[in-house]
XYZ file of C-alpha atoms in Angstrom:
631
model
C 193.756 190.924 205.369
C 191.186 188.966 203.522
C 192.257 185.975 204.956
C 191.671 186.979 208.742
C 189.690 183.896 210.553
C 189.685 181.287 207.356
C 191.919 179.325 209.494
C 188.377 178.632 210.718
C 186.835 177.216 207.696
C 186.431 173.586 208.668
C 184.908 174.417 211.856
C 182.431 177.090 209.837
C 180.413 173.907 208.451
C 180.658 172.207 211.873
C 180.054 174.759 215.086
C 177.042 176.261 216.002
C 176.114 179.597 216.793
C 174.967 183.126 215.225
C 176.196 186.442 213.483
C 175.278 190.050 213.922
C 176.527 193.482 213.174
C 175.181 197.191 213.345
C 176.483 200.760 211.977
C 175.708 204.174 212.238
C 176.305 207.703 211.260
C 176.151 211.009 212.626
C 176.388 214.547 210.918
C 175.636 217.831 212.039
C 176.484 221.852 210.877
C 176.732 225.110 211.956
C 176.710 228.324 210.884
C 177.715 231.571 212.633
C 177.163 233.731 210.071
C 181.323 234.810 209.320
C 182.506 231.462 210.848
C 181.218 227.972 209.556
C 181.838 224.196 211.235
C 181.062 221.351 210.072
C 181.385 217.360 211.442
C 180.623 213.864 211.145
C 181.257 210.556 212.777
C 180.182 206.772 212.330
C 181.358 203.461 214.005
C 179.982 199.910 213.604
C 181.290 196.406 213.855
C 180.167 192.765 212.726
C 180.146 189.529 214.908
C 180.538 185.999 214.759
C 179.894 183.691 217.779
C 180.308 180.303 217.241
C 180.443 176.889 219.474
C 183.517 175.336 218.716
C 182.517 172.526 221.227
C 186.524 170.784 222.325
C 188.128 172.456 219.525
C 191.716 174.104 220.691
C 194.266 176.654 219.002
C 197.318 174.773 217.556
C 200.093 174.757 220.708
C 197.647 175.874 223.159
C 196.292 173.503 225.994
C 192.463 173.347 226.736
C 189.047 174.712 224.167
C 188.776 177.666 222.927
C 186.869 180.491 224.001
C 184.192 180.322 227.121
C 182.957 176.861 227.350
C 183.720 176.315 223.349
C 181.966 179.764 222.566
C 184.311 182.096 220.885
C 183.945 185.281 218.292
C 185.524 186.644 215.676
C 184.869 190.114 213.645
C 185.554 193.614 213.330
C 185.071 197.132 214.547
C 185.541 200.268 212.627
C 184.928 204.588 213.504
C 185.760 207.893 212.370
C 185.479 211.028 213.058
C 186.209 214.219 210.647
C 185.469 218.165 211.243
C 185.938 221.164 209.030
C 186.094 224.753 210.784
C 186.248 228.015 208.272
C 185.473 231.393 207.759
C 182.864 233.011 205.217
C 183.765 236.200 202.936
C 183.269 237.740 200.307
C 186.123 238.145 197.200
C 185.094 240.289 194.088
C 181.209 240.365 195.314
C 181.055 236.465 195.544
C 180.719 234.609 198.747
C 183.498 232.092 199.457
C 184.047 229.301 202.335
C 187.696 229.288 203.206
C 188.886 226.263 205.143
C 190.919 227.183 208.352
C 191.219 224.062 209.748
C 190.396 220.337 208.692
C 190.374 217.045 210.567
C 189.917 213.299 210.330
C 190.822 210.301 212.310
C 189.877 206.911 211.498
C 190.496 203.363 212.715
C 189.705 199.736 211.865
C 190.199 196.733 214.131
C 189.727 193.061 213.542
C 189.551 190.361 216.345
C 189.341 186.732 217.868
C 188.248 186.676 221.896
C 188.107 185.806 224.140
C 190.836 182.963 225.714
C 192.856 183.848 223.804
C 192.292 187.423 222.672
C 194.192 188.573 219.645
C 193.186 192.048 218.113
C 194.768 193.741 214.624
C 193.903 196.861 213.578
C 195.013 200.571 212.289
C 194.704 203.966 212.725
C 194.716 207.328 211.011
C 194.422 210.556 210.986
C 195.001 213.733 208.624
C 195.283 217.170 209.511
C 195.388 219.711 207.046
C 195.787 223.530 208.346
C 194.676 226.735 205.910
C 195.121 223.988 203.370
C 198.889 224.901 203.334
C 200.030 222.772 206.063
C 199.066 218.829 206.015
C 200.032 216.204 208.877
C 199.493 212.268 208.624
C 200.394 209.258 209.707
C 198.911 205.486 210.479
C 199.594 203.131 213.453
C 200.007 199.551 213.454
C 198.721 197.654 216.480
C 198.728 193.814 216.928
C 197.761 192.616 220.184
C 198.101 188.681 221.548
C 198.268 185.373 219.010
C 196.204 184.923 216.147
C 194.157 181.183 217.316
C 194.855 178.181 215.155
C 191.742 176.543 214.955
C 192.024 172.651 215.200
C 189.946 170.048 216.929
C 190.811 167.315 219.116
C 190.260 164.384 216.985
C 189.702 166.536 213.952
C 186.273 164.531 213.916
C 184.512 164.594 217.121
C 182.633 167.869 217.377
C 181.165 166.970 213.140
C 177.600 166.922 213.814
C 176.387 164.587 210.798
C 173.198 163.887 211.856
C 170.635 166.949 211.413
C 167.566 165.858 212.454
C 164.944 162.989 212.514
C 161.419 163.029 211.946
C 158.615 162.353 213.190
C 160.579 164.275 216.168
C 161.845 162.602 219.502
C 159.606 162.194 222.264
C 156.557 163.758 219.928
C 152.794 161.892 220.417
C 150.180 160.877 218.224
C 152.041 160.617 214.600
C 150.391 160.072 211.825
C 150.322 156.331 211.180
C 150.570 157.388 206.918
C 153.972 159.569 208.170
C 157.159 158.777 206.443
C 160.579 158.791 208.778
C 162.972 161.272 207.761
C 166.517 161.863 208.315
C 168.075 165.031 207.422
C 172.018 165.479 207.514
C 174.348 168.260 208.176
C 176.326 167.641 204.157
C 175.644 165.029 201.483
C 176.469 161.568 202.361
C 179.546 160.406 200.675
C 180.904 163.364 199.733
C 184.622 164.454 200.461
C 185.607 167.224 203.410
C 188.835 168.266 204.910
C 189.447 168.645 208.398
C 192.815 170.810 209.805
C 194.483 168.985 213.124
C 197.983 168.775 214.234
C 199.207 166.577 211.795
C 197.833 168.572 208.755
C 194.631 168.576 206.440
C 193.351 164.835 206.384
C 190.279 163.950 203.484
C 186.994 162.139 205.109
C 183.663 161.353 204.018
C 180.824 159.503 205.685
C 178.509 156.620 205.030
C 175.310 155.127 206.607
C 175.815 152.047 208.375
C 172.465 151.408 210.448
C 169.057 152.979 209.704
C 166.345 150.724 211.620
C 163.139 151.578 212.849
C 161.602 149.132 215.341
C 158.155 148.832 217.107
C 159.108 146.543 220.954
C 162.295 145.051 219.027
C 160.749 144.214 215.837
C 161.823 146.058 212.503
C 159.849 147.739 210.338
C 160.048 147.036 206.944
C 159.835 149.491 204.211
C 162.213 151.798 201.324
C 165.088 154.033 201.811
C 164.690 156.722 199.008
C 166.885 159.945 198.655
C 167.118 163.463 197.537
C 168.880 164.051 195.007
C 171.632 165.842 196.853
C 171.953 162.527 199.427
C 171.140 164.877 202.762
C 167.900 163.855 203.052
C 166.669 160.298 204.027
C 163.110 158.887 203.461
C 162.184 156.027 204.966
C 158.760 154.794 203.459
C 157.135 151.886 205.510
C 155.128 148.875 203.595
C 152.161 149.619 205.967
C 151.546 151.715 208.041
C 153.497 152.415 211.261
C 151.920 150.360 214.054
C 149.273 152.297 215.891
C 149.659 153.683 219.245
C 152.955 152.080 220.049
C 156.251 153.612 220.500
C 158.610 153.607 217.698
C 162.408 153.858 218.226
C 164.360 154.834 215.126
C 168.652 154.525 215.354
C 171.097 155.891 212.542
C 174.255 155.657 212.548
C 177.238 156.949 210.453
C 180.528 156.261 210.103
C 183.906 158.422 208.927
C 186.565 157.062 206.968
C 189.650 158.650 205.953
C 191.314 158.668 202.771
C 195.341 157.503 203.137
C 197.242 156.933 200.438
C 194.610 156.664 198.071
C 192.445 153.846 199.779
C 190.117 154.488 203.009
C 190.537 153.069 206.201
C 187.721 153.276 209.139
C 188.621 155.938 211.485
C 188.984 155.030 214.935
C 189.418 156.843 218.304
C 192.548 156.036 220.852
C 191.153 152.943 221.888
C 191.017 151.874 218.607
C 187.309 151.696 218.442
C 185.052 152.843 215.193
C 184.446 156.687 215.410
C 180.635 156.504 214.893
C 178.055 159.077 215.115
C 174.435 157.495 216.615
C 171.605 159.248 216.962
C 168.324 157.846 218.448
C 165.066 158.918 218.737
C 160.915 157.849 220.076
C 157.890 158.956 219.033
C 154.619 157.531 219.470
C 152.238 156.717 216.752
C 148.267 157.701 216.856
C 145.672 155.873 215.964
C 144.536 154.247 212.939
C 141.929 155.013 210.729
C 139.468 152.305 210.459
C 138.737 153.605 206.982
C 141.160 153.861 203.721
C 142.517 157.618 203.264
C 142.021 158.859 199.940
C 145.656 160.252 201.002
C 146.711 156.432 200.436
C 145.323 155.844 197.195
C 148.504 155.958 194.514
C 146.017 154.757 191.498
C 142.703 152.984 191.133
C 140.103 151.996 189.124
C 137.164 152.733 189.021
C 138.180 156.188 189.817
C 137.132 158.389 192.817
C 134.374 161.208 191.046
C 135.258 159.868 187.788
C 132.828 161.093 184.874
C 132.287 158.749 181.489
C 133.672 155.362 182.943
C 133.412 153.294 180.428
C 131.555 149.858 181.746
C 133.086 147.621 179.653
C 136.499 148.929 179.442
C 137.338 146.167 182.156
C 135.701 143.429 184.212
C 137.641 144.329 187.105
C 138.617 146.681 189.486
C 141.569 147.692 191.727
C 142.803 150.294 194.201
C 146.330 150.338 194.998
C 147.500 151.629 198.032
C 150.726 153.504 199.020
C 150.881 152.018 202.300
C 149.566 148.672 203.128
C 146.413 148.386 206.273
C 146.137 145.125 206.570
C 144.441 145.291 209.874
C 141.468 146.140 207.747
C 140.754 143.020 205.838
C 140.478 139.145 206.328
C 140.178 139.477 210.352
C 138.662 136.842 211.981
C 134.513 136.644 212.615
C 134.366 139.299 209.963
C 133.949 139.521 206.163
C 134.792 142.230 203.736
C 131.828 142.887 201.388
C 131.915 145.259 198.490
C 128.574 146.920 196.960
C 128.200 148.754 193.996
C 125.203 151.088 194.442
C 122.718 152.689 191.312
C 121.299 156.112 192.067
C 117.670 154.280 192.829
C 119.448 152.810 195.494
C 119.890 149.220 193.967
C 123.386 147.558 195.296
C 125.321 145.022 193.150
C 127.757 142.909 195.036
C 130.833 142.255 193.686
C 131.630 138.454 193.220
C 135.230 138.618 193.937
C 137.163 141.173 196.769
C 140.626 139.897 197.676
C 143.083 142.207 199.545
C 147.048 141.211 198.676
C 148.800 142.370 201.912
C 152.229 141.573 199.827
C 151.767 144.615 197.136
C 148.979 146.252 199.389
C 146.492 146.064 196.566
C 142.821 145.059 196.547
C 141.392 144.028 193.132
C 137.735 143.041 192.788
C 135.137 142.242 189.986
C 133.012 144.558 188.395
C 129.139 144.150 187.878
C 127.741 144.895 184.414
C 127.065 148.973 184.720
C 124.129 150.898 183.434
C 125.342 153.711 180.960
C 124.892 157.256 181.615
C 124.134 155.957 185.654
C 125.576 157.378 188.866
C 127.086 154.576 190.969
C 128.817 154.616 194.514
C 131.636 152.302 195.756
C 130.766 151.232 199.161
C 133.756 148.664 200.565
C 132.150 147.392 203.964
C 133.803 144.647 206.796
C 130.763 143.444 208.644
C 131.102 141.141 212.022
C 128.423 138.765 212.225
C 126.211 138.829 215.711
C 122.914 139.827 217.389
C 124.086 142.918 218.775
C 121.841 144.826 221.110
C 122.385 148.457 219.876
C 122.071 150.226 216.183
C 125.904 150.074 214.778
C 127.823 152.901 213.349
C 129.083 153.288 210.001
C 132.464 155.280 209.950
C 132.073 157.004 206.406
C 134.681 159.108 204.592
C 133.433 162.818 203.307
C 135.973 164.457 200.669
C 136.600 167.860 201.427
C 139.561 169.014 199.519
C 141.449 166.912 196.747
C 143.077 164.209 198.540
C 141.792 165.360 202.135
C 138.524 163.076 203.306
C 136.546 163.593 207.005
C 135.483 160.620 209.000
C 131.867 161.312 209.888
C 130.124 158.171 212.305
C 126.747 157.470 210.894
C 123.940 155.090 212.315
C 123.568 151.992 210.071
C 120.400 150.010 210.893
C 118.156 148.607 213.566
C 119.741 147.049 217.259
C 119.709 143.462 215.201
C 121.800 143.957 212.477
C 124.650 143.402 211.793
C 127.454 145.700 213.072
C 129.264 147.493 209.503
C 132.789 149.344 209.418
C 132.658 151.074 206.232
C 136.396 150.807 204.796
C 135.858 153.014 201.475
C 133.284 154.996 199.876
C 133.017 157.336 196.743
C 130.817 157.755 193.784
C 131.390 157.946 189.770
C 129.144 158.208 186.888
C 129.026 155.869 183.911
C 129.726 157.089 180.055
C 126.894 157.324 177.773
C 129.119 154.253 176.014
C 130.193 151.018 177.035
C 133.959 151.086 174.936
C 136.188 153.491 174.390
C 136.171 152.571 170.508
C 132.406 153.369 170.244
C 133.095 156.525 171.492
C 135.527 157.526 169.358
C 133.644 156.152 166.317
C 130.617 158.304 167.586
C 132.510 161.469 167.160
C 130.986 163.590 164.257
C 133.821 166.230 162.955
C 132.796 169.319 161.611
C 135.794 171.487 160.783
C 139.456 170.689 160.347
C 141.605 173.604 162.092
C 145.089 174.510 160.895
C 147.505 176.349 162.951
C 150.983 178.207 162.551
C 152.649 177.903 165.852
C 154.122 181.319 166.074
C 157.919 179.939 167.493
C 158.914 177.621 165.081
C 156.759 178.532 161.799
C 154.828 175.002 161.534
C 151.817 173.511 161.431
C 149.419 171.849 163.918
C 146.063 170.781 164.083
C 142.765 170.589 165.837
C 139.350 168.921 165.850
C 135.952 170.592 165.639
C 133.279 168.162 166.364
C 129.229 167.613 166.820
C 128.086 167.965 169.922
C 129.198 164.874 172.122
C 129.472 163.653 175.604
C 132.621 164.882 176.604
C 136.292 163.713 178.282
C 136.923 163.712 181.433
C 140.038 164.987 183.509
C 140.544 161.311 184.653
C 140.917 160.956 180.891
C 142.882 163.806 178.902
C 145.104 165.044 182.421
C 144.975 162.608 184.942
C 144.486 163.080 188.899
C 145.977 161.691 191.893
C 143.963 158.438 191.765
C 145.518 158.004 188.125
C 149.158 158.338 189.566
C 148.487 161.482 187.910
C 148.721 159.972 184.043
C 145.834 160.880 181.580
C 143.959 157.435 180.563
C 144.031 158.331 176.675
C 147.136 158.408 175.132
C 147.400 159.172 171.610
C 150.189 158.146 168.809
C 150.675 159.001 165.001
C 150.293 156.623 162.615
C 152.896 157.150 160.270
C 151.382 156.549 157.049
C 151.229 159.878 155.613
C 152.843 161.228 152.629
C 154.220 164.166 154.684
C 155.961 161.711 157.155
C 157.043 158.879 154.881
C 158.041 161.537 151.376
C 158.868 164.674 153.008
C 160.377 164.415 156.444
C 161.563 160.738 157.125
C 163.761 160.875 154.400
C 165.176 164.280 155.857
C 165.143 163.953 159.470
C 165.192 160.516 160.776
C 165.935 158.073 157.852
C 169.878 158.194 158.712
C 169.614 158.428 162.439
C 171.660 158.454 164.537
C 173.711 160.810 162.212
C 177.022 160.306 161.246
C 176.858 156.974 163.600
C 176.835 158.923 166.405
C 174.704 162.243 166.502
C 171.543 162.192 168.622
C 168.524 164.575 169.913
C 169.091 165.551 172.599
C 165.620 164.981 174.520
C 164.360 161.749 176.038
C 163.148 159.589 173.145
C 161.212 157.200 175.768
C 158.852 160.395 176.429
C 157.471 160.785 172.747
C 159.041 158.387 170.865
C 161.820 157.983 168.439
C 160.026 159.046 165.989
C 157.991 161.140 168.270
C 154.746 159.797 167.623
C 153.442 160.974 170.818
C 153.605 164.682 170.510
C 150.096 165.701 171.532
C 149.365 168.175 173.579
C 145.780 168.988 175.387
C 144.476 172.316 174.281
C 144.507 175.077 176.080
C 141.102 175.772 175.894
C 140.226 172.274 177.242
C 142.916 172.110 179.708
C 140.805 174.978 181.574
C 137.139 174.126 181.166
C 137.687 170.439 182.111
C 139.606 172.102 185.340
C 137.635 174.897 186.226
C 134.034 174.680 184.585
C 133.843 170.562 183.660
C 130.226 171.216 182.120
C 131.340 174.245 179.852
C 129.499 173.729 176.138
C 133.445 174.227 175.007
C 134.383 170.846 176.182
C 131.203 168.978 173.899
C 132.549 170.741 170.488
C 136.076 170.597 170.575
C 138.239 167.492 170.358
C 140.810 167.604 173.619
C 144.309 166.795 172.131
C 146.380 168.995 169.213
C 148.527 167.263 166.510
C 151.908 168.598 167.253
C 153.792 166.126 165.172
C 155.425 168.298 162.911
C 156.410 170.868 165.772
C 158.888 167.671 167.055
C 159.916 166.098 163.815
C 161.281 170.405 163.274
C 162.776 170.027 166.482
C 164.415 167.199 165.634
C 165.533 168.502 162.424
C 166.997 171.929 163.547
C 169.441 170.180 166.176
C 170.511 167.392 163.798
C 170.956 169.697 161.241
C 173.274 172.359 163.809
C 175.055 169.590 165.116
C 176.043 167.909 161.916
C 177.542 171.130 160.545
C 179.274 172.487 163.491
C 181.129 169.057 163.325
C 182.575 169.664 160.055
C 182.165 172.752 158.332
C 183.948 174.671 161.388
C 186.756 172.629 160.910
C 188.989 174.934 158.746
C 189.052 172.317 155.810
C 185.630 171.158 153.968
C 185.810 167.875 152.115
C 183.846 167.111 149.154
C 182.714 163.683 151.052
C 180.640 165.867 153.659
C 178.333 167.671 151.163
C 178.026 164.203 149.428
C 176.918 162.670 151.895
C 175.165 165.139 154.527
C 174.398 167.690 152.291
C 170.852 166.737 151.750
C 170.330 167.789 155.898
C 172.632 171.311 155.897
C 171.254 172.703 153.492
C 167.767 171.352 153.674
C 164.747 173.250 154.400
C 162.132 171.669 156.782
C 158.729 171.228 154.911
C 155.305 172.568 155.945
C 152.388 170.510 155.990
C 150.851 168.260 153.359
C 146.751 168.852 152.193
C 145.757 165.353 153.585
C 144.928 163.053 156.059
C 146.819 162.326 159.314
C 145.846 159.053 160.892
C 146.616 158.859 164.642
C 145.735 155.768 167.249
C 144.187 156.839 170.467
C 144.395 154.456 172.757
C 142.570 153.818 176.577
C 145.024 153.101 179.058
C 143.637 152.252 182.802
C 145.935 153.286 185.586
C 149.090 151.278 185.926
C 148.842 149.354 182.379
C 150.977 149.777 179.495
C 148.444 149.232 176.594
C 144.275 148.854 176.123
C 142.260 149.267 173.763
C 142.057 151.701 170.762
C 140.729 153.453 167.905
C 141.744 155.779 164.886
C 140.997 159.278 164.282
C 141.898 161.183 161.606
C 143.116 164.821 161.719
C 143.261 167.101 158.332
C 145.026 169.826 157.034
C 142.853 171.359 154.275
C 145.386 174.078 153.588
């Protein structure tokens, strides 16, 4: 009985529609003193409509249902009732059934056109609980529906949905075109029709998205389940014109091991097409912080280092070239001190290939407040004060256009493109301030889960790290700009665990971690992590007096080389001392690792290179600090 309706299985995933049930329950007594009743009754049923669109029931002409609607479910009720008399035997009170009664049925069904119906009934009667009388009745009413379609493919809704939605108005010009779709792309389904259960899947033949005929260029990125289509334009979509976006798929079916394009009677492709228009907004005649993916110098950044670099850049995620190199205008960028004095960069170029600008840098105060003003001014003798379109930041990675007045009725008229502020370390290099740092104690730590050692840095107070530096943000492509690694000069390393852990690896030719060794290295050098403590002042209270005596980043170098250890060390003897049979060979030769013993921390130095990485580079420059243990 199970099985009742999974002849509709195929058409689950495809048709549209709903499901609902309901139940209830009713109970009551009563009590006469000598004579007693009792009774209860329930009913309810479940419901399944669904659109089955042209589907049919195998030998039967025409769709199913009303108009392609049709249900299936079940109904069930009962009724029971007790009647009895109430005396007393040997001073006790007793209930003494007379007469007792139940009747219950259960019906499963498929309507309507055509309507087929199943179901049983019972009852039991049972009479001074001498006499008992029972029985159940079959009843099986019309043809259980088939379920196939037409084509077998037609009614398959692939395509889900497409966003920005059809026919919408003012879309963001930043949006991304989506494509959502009804089961992953490429994967296999099965379809019943006359002839039997045929295998399909479905591919993507046309995406396009096209502004008065002309394409739009841009990515196709997917999910990682392939439903879900992502369609990120180079630049932004073209203001306040209608964009038409077309996909397509098409089925193929699997015959004989090799697919073949499915085709209708006419022999022509079966494709599903879906089209849609929307209509774009405006466009900001400012850069979003929104469309910032990294930059430097960095929007609010704290302790820029002046001479880090000699130039600047600001990547964007989608390209605006309508802003820059227009004709009758120039694009002018100012770097302003907190007296007001403005330093013009020497070089502004905007690539509208990779949607980057890059600029020089002017020679920075230290310990100064600066703000980035990027301005497009149109030369003339207008005859009224300008504006100057300005971008307020009121929520990380949300800004406000506010329209200020920017000079007298003969100046110039100024669009300002981009403007934020930053403050200036108390150092020009990174290397003088590491060098500056004073340390005062050497901390030691047992981490509690695996029984080792790590270490920390107490220092003198110092000007502090910012989040730009030991977390990174969203202008940072959300990648801290210090980056430390181990130096691997240490008696611990080269003496104690090299020689145990890695100095034979891979193991046995073949026997890996298994972690990614690009993240922290192979050895992993890089296993620092920021300390908790820092993690939440530099978050949450930036000019805590915690953040100018502790050093940001833990040594955690022994924590990975035990990692390491423990899973070469499992791996290595599952392979052969679960084998039944141990050979001498395997202790000569691995025995060193199964029965070693991971070691605990040398009393010495622990050299580590800490290097300053700007946003989207691979190296820059460094300096060494040394932890201790003094345990």
């Amino acid at each position: 009985e199970l099985a009742f309706g999974r002849n509709f299985e195929d058409q689950l995933a495809v048709g549209n529609g709903y499901a609902f049930g309901a139940t209830f329950r009713l109970g009551m007594g009563f009590d006469w003193g000598f004579v007693y009743a009792k009774g209860e009754a329930g009913a309810g049923f479940d419901l399944m409509m669904r659109n089955f669109g042209d589907a049919s029931c195998k030998g039967r002409d025409g769709p199913v249902g009303m108009d392609g609607w049709y249900a299936t479910g079940q109904l069930y009720a009962y009724v029971y009732g007790e009647l009895g008399v109430r005396i007393k035997i040997i001073g006790l009170r007793r209930n003494i059934k007379i007469l007792e009664a139940g009747i219950a049925t259960l019906a499963q069904g498929q309507f309507p056109n055509p309507w087929y119906l199943k179901g049983y009934a019972g009852f039991k009667v049972r009479v001074l609980g001498l006499i008992t009388v029972k029985g159940r009745l079959k009843v099986i009413i019309g043809e259980e529906c088939e379920m196939i379609g037409k084509t077998g493919l037609q009614e398959i809704t692939m395509i889900s949905d497409v966003l920005p939605a059809d026919k919408s108005k003012n879309a963001d010009v930043f949006d991304a075109i989506q494509v959502a779709f009804n089961a992953p792309l490429g994967q296999l389904f099965q379809v019943e029709e006359d002839s039997g259960r045929k295998t399909y899947r479905v591919s993507l033949t046309e995406f396009s998205a096209k502004e008065d005929g002309n394409e739009i260029i841009g990515e196709q990125l997917w999910n990682n389940e392939n439903d879900l289509l992502v369609f990120e334009p180079d630049d932004i979509l073209p203001p306040e014109k209608e964009i038409t976006v077309t996909v397509k798929v098409a089925f193929e079916e699997r015959v004989n091991g090799v697919w073949k394009l499915v085709t209708d009677d006419q022999g022509n492709a079966l494709v599903e097409e879906k089209t849609t228009t929307f209509t774009t907004g405006e466009a900001p005649a400012h850069i979003p912080y929104k469309n910032i993916v990294f930059m430097y110098p960095i929007i609010d950044q704290q302790y820029m280092l002046p001479k880090e670099s000699n130039s600047g850049y600001i990547q964007l995620k989608q390209g605006q070239d309508y802003l820059f190199g227009l004709s009758g205008n120039k694009d002018e960028l100012f770097f302003i001190d907190e007296n007001g004095q403005e330093q013009k960069a020497q070089q502004f170029t905007y690539n509208n290939t990779t949607n980057t600008l890059n600029f020089s840098l002017p020679v920075f105060n230290t310990g100064a407040s600066y703000t980035f003003r990027l301005v497009t001014s149109k030369i003339g003798s207008g005859q009224v004060a300008a504006t100057v379109e300005g971008n307020v930041q009121v929520a990380d990675g949300i800004s406000m256009t506010q329209n200020l007045i920017s000079g007298s009725a003969s100046t110039d008229a100024l669009f300002e493109r981009l403007k934020y502020t930053f403050t200036t370390s108390e150092f020009n290099t990174f290397k003088e301030k590491i060098n500056s740092l004073n340390v005062t104690n050497y901390n030691t730590f047992i981490d509690g889960a695996s029984n080792v050692g790590f270490m920390g840095l107490g220092l003198s107070e110092y000007e502090p790290f910012g989040v730009n530096d030991v977390l990174g943000t969203t202008y940072t492509d959300n990648k801290p700009l210090i980056r430390l690694e181990g130096i691997q000069e240490d008696f611990y390393y080269t003496e104690r665990v090299y020689p145990l852990v890695y100095k034979n690896y891979p193991l046995d030719g073949n026997i890996r971690v298994d972690r990614d060794e690009a993240d922290l290295g192979m050895p992993p050098i890089r296993s620092f992590r920021l300390s908790n403590g820092y993690r939440f002042n530099v978050l949450n209270n930036p000019s805590a007096p915690y953040l100018r005596t502790q050093f940001p980043f833990e040594w955690h170098l022994a924590y990975a080389y035990n990692q390491d250890f423990r899973q070469l060390q499992y791996t290595i003897t599952n392979r052969y001392l679960n084998t039944g049979t141990l050979e001498p060979w395997v202790f000569d030769k691995f025995g060193y690792i199964i029965n070693g013993v991971f070691p605990y921390l040398e009393k010495e130095y622990y050299k580590v290179k800490a290097e300053y990485v700007l946003p989207d580079k691979t190296s820059g420059n460094s300096a060494v600090i040394n932890y201790k243990n003094e345990f």
